[in-house]
GROMACS .gro file of C-alpha atoms in nm:
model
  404
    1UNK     CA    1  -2.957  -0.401  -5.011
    2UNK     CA    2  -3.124  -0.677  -4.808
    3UNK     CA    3  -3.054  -0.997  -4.692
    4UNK     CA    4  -3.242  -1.282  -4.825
    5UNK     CA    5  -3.050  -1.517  -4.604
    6UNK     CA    6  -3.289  -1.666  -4.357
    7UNK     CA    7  -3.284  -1.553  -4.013
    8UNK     CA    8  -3.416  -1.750  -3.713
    9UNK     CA    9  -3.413  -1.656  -3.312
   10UNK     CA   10  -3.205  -1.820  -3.093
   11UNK     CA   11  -3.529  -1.864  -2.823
   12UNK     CA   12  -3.916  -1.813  -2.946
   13UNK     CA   13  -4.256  -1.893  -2.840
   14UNK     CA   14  -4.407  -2.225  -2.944
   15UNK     CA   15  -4.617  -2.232  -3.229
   16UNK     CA   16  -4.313  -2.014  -3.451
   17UNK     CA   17  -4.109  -2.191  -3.696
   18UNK     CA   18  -4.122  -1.912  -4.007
   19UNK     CA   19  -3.813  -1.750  -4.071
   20UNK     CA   20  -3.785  -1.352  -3.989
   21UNK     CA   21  -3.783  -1.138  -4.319
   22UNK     CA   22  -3.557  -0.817  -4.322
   23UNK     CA   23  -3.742  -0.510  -4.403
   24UNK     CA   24  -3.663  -0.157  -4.415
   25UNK     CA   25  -3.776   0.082  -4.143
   26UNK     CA   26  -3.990   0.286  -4.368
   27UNK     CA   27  -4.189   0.000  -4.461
   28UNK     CA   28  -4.360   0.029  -4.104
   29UNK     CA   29  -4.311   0.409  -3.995
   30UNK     CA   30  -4.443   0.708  -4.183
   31UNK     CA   31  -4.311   1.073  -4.084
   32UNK     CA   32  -4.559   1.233  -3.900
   33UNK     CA   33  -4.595   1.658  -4.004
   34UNK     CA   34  -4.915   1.745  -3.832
   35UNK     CA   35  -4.803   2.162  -3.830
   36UNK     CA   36  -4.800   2.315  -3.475
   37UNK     CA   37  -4.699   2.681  -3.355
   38UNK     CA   38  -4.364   2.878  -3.381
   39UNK     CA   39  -4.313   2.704  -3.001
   40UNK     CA   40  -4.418   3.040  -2.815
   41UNK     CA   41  -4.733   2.898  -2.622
   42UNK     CA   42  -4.706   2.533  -2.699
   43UNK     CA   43  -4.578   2.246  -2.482
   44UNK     CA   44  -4.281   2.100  -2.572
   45UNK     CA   45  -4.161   1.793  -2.550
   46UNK     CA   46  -3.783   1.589  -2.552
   47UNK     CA   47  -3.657   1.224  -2.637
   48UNK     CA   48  -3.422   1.107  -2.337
   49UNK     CA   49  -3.093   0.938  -2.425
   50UNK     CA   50  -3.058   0.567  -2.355
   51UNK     CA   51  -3.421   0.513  -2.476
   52UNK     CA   52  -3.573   0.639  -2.184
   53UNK     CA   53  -3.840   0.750  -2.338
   54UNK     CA   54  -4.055   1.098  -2.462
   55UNK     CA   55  -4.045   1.331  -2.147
   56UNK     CA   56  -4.177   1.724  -2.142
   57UNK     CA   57  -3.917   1.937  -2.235
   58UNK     CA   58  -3.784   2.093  -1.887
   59UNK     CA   59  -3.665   2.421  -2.006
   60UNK     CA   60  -3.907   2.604  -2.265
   61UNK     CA   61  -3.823   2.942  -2.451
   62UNK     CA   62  -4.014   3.107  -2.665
   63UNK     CA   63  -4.033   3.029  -3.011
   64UNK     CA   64  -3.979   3.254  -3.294
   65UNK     CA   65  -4.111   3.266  -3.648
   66UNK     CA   66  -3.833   3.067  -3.805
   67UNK     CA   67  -3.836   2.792  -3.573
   68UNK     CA   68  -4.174   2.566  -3.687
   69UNK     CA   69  -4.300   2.308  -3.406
   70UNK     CA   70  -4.480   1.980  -3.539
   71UNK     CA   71  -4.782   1.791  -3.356
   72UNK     CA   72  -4.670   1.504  -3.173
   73UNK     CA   73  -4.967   1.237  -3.120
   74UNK     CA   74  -4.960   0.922  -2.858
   75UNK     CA   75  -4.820   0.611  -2.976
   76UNK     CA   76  -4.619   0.766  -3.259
   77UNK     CA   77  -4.264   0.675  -3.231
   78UNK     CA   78  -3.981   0.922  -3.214
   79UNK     CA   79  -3.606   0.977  -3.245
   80UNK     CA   80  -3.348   1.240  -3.183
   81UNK     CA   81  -3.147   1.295  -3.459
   82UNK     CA   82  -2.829   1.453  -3.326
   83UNK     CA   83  -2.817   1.186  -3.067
   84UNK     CA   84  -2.902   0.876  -3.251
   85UNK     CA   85  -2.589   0.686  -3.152
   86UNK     CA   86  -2.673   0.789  -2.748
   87UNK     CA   87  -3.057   0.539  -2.831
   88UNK     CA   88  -3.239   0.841  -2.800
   89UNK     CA   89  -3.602   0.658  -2.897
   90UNK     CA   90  -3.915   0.657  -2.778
   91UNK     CA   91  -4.295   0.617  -2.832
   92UNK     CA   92  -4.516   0.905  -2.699
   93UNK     CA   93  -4.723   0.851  -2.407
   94UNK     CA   94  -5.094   0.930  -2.341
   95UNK     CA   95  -5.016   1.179  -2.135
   96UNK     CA   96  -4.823   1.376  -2.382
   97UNK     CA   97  -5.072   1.375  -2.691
   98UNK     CA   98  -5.089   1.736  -2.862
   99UNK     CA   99  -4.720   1.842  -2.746
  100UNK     CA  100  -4.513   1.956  -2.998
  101UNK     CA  101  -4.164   1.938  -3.120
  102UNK     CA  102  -3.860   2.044  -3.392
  103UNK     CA  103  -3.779   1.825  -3.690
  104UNK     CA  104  -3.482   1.773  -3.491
  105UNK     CA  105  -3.706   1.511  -3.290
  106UNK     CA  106  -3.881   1.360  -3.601
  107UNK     CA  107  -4.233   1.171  -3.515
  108UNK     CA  108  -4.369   0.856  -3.719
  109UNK     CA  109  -4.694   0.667  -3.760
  110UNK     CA  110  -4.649   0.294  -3.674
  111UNK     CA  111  -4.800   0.042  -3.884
  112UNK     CA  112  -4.824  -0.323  -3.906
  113UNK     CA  113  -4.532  -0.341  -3.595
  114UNK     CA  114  -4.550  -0.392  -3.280
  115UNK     CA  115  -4.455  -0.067  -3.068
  116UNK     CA  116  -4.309  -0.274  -2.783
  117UNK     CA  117  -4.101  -0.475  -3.035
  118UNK     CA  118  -3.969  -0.202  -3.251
  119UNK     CA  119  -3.871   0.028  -2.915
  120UNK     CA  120  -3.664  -0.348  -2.831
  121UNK     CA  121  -3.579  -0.361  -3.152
  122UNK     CA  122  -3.349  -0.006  -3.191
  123UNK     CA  123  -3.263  -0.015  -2.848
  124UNK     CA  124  -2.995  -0.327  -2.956
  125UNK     CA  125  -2.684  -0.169  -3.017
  126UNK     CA  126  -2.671  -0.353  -3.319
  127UNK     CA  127  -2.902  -0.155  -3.436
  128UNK     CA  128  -2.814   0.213  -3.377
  129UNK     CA  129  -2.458   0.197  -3.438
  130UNK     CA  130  -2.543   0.044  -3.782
  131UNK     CA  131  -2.536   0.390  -3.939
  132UNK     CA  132  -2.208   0.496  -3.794
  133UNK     CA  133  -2.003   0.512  -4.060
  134UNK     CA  134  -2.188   0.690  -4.288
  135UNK     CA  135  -2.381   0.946  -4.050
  136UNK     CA  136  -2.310   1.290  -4.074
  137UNK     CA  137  -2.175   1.501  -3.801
  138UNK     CA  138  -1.877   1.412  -3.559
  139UNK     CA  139  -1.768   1.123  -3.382
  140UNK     CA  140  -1.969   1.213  -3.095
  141UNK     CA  141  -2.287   1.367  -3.238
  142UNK     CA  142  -2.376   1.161  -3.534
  143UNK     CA  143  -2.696   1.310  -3.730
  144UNK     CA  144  -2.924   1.047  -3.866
  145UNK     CA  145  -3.176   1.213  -4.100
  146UNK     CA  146  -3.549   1.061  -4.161
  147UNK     CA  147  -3.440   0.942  -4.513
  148UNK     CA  148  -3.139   0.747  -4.399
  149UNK     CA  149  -3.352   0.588  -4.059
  150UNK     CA  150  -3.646   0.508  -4.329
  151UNK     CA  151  -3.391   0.320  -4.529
  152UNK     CA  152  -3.191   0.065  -4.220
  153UNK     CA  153  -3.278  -0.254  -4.234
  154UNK     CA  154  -3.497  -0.453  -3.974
  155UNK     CA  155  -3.550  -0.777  -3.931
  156UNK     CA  156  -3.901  -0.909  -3.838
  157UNK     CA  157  -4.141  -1.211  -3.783
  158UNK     CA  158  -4.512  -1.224  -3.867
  159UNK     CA  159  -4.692  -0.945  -3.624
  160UNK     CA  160  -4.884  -1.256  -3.417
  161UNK     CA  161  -4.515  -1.341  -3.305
  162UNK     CA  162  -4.422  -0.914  -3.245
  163UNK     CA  163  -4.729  -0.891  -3.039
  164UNK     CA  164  -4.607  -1.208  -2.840
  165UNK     CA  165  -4.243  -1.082  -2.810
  166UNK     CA  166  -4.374  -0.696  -2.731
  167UNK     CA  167  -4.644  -0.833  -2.468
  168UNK     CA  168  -4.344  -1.073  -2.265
  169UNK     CA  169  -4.123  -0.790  -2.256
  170UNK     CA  170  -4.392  -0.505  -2.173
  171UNK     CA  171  -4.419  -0.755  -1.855
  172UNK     CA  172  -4.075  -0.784  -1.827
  173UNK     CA  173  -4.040  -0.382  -1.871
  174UNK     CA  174  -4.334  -0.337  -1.600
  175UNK     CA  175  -4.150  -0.561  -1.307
  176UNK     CA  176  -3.824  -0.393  -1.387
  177UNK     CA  177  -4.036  -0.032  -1.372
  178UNK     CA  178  -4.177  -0.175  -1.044
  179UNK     CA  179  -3.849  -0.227  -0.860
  180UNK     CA  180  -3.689   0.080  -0.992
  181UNK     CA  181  -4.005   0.269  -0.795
  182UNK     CA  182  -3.956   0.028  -0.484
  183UNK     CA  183  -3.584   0.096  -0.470
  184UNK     CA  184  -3.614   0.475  -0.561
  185UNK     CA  185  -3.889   0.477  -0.283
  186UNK     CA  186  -3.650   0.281  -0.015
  187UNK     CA  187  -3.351   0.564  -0.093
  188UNK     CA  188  -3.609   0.857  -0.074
  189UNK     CA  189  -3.706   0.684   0.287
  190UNK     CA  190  -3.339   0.647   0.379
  191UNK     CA  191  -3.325   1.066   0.324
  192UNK     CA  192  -3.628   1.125   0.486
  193UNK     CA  193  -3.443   0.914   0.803
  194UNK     CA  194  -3.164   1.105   0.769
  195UNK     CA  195  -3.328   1.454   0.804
  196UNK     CA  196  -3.490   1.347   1.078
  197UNK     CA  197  -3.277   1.114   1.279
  198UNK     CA  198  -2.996   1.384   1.298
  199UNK     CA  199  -3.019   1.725   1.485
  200UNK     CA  200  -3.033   2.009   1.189
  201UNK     CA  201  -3.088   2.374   1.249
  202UNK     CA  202  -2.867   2.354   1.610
  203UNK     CA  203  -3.125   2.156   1.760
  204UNK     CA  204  -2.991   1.960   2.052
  205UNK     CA  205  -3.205   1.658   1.958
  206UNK     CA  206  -3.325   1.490   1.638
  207UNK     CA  207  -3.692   1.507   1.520
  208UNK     CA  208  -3.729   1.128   1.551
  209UNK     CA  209  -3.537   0.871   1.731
  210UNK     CA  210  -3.588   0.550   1.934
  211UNK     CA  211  -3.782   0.445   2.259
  212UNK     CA  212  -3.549   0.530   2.565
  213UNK     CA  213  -3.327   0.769   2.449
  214UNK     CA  214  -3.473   1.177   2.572
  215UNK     CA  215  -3.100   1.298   2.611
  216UNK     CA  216  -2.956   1.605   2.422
  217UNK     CA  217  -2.701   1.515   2.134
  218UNK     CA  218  -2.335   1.684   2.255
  219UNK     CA  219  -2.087   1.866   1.987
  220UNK     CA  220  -1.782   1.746   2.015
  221UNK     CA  221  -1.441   1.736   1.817
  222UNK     CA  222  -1.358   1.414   1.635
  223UNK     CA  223  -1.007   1.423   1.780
  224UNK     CA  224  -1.159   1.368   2.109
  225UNK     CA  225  -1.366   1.079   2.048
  226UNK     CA  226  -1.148   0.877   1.798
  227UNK     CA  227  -0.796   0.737   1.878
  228UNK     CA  228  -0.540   0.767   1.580
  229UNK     CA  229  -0.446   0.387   1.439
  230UNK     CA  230  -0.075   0.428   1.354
  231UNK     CA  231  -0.022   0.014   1.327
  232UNK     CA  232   0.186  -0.007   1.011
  233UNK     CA  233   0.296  -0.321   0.843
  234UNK     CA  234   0.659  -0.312   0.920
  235UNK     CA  235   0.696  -0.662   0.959
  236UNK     CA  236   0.583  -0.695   0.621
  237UNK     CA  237   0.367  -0.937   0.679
  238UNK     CA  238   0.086  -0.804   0.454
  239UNK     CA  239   0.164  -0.837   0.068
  240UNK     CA  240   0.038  -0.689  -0.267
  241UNK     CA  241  -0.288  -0.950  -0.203
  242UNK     CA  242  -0.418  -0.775   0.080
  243UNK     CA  243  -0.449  -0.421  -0.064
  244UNK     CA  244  -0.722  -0.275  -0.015
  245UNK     CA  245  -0.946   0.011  -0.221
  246UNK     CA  246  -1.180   0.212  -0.059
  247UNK     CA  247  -1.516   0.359  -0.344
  248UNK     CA  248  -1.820   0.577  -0.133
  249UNK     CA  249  -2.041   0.318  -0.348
  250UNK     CA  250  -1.900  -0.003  -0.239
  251UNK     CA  251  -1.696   0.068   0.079
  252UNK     CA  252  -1.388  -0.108   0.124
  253UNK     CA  253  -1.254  -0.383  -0.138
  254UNK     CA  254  -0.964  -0.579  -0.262
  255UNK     CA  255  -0.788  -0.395  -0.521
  256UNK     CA  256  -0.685  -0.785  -0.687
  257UNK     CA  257  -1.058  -0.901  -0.632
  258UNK     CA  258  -1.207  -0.583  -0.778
  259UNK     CA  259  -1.004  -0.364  -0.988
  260UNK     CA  260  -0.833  -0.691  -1.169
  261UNK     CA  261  -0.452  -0.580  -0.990
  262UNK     CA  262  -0.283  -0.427  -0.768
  263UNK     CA  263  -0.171  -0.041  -0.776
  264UNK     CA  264   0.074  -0.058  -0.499
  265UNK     CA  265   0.437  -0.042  -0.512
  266UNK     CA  266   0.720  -0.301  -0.419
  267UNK     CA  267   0.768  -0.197  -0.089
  268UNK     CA  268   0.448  -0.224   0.153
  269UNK     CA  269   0.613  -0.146   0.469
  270UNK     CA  270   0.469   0.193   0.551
  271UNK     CA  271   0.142   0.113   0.401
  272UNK     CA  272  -0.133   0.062   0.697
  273UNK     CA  273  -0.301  -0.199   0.880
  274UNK     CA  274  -0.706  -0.173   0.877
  275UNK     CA  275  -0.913  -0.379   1.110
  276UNK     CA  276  -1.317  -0.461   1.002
  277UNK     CA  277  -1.498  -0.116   1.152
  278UNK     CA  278  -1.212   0.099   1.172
  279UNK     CA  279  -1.282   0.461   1.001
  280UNK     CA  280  -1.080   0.515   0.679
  281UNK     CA  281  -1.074   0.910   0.568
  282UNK     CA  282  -0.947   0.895   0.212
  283UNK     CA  283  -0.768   1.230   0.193
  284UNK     CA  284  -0.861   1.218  -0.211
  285UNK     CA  285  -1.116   1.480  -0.415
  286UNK     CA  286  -1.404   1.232  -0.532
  287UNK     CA  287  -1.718   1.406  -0.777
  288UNK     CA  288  -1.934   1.543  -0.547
  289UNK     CA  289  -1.681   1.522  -0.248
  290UNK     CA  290  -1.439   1.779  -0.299
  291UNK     CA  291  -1.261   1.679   0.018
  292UNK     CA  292  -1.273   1.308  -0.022
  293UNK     CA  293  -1.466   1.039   0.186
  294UNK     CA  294  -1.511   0.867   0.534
  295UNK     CA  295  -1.570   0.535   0.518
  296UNK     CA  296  -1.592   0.219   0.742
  297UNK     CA  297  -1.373  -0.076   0.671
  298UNK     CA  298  -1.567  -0.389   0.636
  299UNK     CA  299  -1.249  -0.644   0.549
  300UNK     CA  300  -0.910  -0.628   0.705
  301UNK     CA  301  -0.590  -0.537   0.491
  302UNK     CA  302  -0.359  -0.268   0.421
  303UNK     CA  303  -0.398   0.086   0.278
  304UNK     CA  304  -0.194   0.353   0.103
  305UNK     CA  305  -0.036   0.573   0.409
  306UNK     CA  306  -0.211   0.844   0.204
  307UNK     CA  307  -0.490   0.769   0.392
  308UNK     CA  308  -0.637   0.767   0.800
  309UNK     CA  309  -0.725   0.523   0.957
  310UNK     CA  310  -0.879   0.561   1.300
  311UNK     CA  311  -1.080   0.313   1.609
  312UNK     CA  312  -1.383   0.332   1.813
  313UNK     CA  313  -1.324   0.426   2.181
  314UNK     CA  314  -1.574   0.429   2.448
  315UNK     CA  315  -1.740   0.756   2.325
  316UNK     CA  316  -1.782   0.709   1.943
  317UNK     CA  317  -1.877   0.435   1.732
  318UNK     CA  318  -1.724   0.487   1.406
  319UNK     CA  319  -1.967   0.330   1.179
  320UNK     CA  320  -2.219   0.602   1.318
  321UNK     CA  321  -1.922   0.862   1.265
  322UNK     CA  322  -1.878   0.719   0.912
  323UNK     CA  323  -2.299   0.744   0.841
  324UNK     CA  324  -2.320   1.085   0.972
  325UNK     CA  325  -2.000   1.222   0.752
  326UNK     CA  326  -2.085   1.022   0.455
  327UNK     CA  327  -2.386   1.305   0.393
  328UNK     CA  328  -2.142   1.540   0.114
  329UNK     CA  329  -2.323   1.850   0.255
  330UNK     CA  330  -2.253   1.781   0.628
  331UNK     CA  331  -1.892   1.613   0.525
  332UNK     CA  332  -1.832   1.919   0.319
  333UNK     CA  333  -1.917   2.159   0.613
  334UNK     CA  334  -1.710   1.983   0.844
  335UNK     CA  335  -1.368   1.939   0.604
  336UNK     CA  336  -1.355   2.289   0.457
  337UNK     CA  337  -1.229   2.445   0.757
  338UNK     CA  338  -0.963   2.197   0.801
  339UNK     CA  339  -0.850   2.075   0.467
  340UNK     CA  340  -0.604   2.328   0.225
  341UNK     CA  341  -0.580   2.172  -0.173
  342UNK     CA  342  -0.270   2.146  -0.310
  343UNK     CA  343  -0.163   2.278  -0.666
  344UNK     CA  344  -0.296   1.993  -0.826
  345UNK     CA  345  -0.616   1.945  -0.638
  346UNK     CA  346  -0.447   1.747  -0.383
  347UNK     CA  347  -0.573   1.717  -0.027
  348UNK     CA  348  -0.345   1.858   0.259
  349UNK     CA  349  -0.444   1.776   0.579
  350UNK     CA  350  -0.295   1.537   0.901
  351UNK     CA  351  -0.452   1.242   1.010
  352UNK     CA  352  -0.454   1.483   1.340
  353UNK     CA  353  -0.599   1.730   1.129
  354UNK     CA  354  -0.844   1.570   1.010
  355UNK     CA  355  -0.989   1.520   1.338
  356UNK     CA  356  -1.034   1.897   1.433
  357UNK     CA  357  -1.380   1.929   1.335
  358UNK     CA  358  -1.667   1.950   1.523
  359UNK     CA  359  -1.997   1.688   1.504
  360UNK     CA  360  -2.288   1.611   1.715
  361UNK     CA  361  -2.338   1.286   1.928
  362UNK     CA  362  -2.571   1.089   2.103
  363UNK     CA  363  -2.449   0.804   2.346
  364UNK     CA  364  -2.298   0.512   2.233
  365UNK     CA  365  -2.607   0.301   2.291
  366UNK     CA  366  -2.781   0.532   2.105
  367UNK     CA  367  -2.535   0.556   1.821
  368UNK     CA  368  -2.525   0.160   1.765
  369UNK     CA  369  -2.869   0.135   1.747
  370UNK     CA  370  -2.904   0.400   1.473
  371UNK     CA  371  -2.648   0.275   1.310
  372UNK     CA  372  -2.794  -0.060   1.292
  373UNK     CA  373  -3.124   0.036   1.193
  374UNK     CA  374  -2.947   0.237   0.911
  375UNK     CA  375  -2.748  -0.085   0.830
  376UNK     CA  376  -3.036  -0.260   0.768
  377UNK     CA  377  -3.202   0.007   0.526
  378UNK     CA  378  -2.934  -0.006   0.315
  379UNK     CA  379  -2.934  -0.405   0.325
  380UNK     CA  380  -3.273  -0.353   0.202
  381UNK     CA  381  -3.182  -0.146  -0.040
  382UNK     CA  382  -2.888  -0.369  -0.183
  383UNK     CA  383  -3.143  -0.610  -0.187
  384UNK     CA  384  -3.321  -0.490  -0.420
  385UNK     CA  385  -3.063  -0.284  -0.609
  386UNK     CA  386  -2.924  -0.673  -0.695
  387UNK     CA  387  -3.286  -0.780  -0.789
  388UNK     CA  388  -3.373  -0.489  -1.018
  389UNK     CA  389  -3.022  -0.515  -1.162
  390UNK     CA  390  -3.068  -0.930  -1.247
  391UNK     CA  391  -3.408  -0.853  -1.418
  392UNK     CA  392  -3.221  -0.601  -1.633
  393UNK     CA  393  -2.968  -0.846  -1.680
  394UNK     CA  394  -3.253  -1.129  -1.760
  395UNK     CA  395  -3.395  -0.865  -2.009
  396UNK     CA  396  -3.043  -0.808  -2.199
  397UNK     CA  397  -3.004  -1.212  -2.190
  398UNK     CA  398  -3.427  -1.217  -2.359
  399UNK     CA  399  -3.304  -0.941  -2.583
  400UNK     CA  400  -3.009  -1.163  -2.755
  401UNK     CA  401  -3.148  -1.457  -2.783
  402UNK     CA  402  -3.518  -1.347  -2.911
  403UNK     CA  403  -3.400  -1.134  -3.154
  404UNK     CA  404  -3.213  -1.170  -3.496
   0.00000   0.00000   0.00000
């Protein structure tokens, strides 16, 4: 049934003052059955969730007689029907006109709508949970079929004011595609120094490294190179305000400032003291570090005595120790000969213990300056992580407000 109430944006161009009429979907979009092969020889394509758009189909088996494959042309617009409620739209590119796909992945002609603003249009969540209640399937895997996505409501303006709406955010979508390439560029150059700036293969020096420095790297054990910090806060004179956290994506935190409260118990007095560039090893299974984490402490505070905390001497600088363990590969290689898990995945291992391992070193000169050229990469990289991550903001703000 629609709504004859009338509808206005919150934000539009100039020029705009008519109201926004709802329509029906399949008033615009008209299934597309163009008939294609049983699948055996043809290329295949995919909707990605999250409306990330119409991508070749990675894995591609071969078809059979009972499975029928449909034409899929540029510009049409498709869905995925058992993961509607996961915004699994998209319009198919140039690139992938004449690839085919199931019914399961049902293609439409677009007419009289802009593209741009019906792909902003379904990606509101407004607009594909609409139809959870009366979906088929489970919870989790709601199946929308073509009759009951021809029949949901849309609201829309005159197509003068969709083109305007679909052309500002095809420039908004382009900048935010721009600094997703810059910033996946900056962390595939961060690798690249990695590889290269470290010794691999038991090579005694790296492939690349600064002006001045020709002498071999030396293997040595952590234990002799790091002193153990055993300062606890007997005196009590840290409280629940100065616990600290410690993620692999954001380093060292507040647990109050971050996580909303604090997880610790009454009494603090065996928790430890950290110090700004002490080495925290967090003794905890993380995904994709089975063995848990080194990190550097940026803010001083206290930590669970589950973890170790250890200082710089004259030989090692622990933010380079921290950079060249924070690779899960290399700290995988080193931990597994010193770390035992408990019965329920817990770690067991000293803070002696931990430090039994071997790793390769340059002097401390040389160690600071990698370390600093590395620290500001990954300023860089925050940089722009914060920039592409306000235009995505700016975008969800656009979104609200220029929509019904």
């Amino acid at each position: 049934m629609k709504d004859n109430q009338a509808k206005y944006p919150q934000l539009r161009f100039k020029g705009f003052t008519d109201p926004w009429v709802q329509r029906q979907v399949g008033d615009f979009l008209t299934e597309s059955r163009i008939p294609g092969s049983n699948g055996a020889i043809s290329k295949k394509l995919t909707v990605k969730l999250w409306g990330k758009g119409v991508i070749p189909k990675e894995t591609v088996t071969d078809g059979s007689e009972a499975t029928k494959y449909y034409v899929r042309k540029a510009g049409q617009f498709m869905y995925g029907k058992l993961d509607f409620l996961h915004a699994a739209f998209g319009i198919v590119p140039e690139n992938l006109d004449g690839y085919e796909s199931t019914l399961d992945s049902p293609a439409f002609d677009i007419a009289n709508l802009n593209s741009t603003f019906l792909m902003d249009t379904v990606m509101r969540k407004s607009f594909y949970l609409y139809q959870g209640n009366i979906a088929n399937g489970s919870r989790k895997a709601k199946r929308i079929h073509v009759d009951t996505f021809s029949d949901m409501p849309i609201d829309v303006p005159t197509l003068d004011e969709q083109d305007k709406i679909g052309y500002f955010f095809d420039q908004l979508d382009n900048l935010i595609t721009a600094n997703q390439r810059k910033l996946d560029l900056l962390k595939e150059q961060k690798k690249g120094y990695l590889q290269k700036m470290f010794p691999k293969n038991g090579a005694k020096v790296p492939e690349l490294r600064f002006a001045g420095f020709a002498d071999d790297w030396e293997v040595r054990k952590l234990k002799d190179v790091l002193d153990i910090s055993k300062t606890k806060n007997k005196a009590q004179q840290y409280g629940k305000v100065d616990v600290l956290s410690v993620s692999r994506e954001v380093g060292t935190v507040n647990q109050i400032k971050y996580q909303g409260r604090s997880f610790a118990g009454s009494d603090l007095s065996n928790y430890k003291v950290v110090q700004g560039g002490e080495l925290i090893y967090t003794k905890s299974p993380l995904k994709g570090a089975p063995y848990g984490i080194f990190q550097v402490a940026t803010i001083k505070g206290i930590l669970s005595p589950l973890y170790a905390v250890y200082t710089s001497t004259d030989k090692a600088y622990t933010p380079f120790v921290a950079m060249a363990l924070k690779n899960d590969n290399i700290a995988t290689h080193y931990l597994t000969p010193l770390v035992t898990k408990g019965a329920k995945n817990t770690i067991n291992v000293t803070d002696e213990g931990a430090l039994e391992g071997k790793i390769q070193f340059p002097s401390i000169l040389e160690q600071k300056q990698i370390f600093i050229f590395f620290k500001q990469l990954d300023d860089t990289i925050a940089l722009h992580q914060r920039k592409l991550e306000k235009l995505q903001e700016l975008k969800k703000g656009y979104l609200q407000k220029m929509f019904c």
